XYZ file of C-alpha atoms in Angstrom:
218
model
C -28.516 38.384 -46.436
C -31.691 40.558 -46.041
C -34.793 39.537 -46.119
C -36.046 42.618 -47.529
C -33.674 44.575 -48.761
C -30.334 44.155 -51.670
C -29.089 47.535 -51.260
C -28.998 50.321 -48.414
C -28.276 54.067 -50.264
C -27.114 56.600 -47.652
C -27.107 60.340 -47.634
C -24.165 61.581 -45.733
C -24.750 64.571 -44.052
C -27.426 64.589 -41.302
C -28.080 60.950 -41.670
C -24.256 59.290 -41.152
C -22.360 62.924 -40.438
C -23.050 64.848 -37.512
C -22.549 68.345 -39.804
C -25.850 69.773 -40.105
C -24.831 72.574 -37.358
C -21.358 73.210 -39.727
C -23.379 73.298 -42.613
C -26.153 75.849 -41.307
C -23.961 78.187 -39.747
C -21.266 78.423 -43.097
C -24.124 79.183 -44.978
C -25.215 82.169 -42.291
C -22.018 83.106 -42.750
C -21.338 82.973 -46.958
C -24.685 85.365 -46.719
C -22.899 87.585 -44.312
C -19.993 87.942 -46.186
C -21.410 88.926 -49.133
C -23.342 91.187 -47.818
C -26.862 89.362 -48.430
C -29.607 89.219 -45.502
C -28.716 86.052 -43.692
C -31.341 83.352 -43.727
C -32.326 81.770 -40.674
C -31.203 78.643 -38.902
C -34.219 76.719 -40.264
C -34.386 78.647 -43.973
C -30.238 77.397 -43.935
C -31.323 73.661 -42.724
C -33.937 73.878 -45.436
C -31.832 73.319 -48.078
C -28.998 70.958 -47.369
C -28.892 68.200 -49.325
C -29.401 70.450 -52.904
C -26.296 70.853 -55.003
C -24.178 73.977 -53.646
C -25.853 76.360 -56.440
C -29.123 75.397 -55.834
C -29.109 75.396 -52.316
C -28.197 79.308 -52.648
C -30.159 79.991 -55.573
C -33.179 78.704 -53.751
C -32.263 81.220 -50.487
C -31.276 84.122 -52.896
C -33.835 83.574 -56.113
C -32.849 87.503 -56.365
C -29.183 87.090 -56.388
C -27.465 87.859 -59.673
C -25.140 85.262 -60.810
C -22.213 86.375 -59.414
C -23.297 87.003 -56.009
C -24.191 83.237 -56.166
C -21.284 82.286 -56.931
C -19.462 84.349 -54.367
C -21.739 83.213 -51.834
C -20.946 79.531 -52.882
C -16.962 80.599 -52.984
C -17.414 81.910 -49.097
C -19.370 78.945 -47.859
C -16.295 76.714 -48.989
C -14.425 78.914 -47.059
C -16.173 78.890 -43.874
C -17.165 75.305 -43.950
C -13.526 73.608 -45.033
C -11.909 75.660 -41.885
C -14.079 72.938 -39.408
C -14.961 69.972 -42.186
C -11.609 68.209 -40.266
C -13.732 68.209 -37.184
C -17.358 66.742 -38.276
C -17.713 63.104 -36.820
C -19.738 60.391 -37.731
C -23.203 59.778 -35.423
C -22.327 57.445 -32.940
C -22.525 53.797 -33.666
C -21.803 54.147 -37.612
C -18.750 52.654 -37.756
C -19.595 49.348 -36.656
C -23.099 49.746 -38.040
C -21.557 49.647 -41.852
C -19.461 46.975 -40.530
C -22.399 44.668 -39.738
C -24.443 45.420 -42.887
C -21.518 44.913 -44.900
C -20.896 41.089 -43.391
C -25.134 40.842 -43.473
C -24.457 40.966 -47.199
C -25.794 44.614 -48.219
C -24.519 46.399 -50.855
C -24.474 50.100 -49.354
C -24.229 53.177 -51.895
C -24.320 56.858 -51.058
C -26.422 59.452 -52.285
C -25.714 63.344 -51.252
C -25.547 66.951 -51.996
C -22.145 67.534 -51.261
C -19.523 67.741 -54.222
C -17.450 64.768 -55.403
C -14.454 66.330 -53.928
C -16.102 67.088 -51.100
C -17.422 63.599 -50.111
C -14.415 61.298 -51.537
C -12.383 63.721 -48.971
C -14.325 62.791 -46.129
C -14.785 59.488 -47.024
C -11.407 59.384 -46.881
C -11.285 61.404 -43.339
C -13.102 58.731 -41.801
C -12.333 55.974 -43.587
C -15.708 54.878 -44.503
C -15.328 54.586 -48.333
C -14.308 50.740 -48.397
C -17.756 50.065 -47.483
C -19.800 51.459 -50.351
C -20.022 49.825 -53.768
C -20.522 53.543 -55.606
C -21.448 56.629 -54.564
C -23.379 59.660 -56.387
C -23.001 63.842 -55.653
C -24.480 66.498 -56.955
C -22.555 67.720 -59.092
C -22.519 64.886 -61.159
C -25.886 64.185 -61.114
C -29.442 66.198 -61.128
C -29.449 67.819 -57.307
C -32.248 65.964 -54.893
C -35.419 65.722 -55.236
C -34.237 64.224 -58.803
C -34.315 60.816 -59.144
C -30.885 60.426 -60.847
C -28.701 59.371 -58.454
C -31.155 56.836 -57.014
C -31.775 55.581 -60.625
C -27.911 55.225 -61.498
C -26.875 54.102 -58.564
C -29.847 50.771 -58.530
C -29.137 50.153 -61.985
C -25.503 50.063 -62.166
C -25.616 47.812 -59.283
C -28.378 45.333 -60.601
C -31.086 45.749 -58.277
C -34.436 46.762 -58.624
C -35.789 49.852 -57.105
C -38.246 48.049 -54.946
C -35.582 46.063 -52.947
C -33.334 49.050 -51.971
C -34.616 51.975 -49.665
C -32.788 55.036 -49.097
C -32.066 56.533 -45.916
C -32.233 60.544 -45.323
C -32.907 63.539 -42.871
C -34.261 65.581 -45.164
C -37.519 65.756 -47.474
C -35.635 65.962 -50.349
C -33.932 62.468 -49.485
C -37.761 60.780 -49.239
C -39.112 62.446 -51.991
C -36.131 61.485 -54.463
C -36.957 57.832 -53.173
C -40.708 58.530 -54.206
C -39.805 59.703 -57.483
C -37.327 56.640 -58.170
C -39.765 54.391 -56.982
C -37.586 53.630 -54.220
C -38.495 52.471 -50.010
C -37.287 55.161 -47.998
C -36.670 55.561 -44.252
C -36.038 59.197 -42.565
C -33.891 59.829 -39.458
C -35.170 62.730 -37.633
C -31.545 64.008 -35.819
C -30.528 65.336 -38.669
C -31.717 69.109 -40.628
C -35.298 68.424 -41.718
C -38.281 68.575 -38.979
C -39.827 65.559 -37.456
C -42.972 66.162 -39.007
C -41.970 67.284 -42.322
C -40.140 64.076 -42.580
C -43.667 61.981 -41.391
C -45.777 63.928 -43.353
C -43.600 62.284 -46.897
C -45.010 58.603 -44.682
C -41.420 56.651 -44.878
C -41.437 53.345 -43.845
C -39.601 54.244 -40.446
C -38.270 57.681 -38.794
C -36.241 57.585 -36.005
C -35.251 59.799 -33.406
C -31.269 58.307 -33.128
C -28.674 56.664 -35.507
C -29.450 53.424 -33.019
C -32.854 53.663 -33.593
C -31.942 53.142 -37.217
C -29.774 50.480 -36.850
C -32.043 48.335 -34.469
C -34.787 48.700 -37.427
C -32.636 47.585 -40.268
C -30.762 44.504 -38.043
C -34.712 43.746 -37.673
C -36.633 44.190 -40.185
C -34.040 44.772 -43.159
């Protein structure tokens, strides 16, 4: 059992899903489509890990309604044609495996849909491992604390002994405002120093980075 921690909360893309580059481009390409100027590669990387509408919303805070939702309607399209072919970061697998027999619990905490993350939980067969899960569309998008306060209480442990693990801003400052540990992997859509600037209690440059810390120091 861990010394430090009860209860490891994952986001899923960037941090245990190689799909940033997916993501980023689908969006690029929703803009396209409906005939919006397309935001850049980093203004697109910006916002995953917000709720579908308010990742768009927040690129297009001009957009009427209905070119948001076309623009969300598109993105499905673009991204579900290659979601079949996003892997997990090397090392994953077998890293869930460990902290599962270390006596974790392990929850996830993400922007994507509940469709949309039950399917590729289900893909890669990573759902056994987590005790519950939380999307955004069920729950307050990131930087909100909701799904980090559901998912701690439901489970029975306090705040202080879980830490949640992102590659984005929004990931470390939804643990600050849940009063939660946080540690930031820097691989995924958020910039190095963005992510050091929120002062996590480790960034790392690799998934086995990551995993070396938490067999460690966990």
């Amino acid at each position: 059992m861990a010394d430090r921690f009860d209860l490891l909360i994952f986001d899923w893309d960037g941090t245990l899903a190689d799909s940033t580059a997916l993501i980023t481009r689908s969006i690029q390409l929703a803009f396209a489509d409906v005939g919006l100027a397309v935001p850049s590669r980093q203004q697109a990387s910006y916002v995953i890990g917000y709720g579908l509408n308010e990742a768009m919303r927040f690129l297009a805070p001009e957009a009427t309604a209905t070119q948001v939702a076309q623009i969300v309607d598109a993105y499905k399209t673009h991204y579900l044609a290659r979601d079949g072919e996003i892997a997990l970061f090397d090392g994953v697998a077998e890293a869930l495996a460990h902290y599962r027999l270390a006596g974790y619990q392990m929850a996830v905490a993400t922007g994507k849909s509940r469709r949309g993350l039950d399917r590729v939980l289900e893909q890669t067969g990573m759902g056994a491992f987590f005790e519950t899960t939380r999307c955004a569309d069920e729950c307050h998008s990131k930087p909100h604390p909701q799904m980090l306060e559901e998912i701690t209480e439901l489970l029975g442990v306090a705040p202080q002994r879980s830490v949640m693990i992102g590659d984005t801003t929004h990931d470390l400052q939804m643990a600050l405002n849940a009063g939660t540990p946080a540690l930031g992997v820097a691989y995924g859509a958020h910039p190095k120093a963005d992510l050091a600037a929120m002062q996590p209690l480790g960034l790392f440059d690799t998934f086995a980075e990551l995993d070396g810390w938490l067999r460690e120091h966990g």
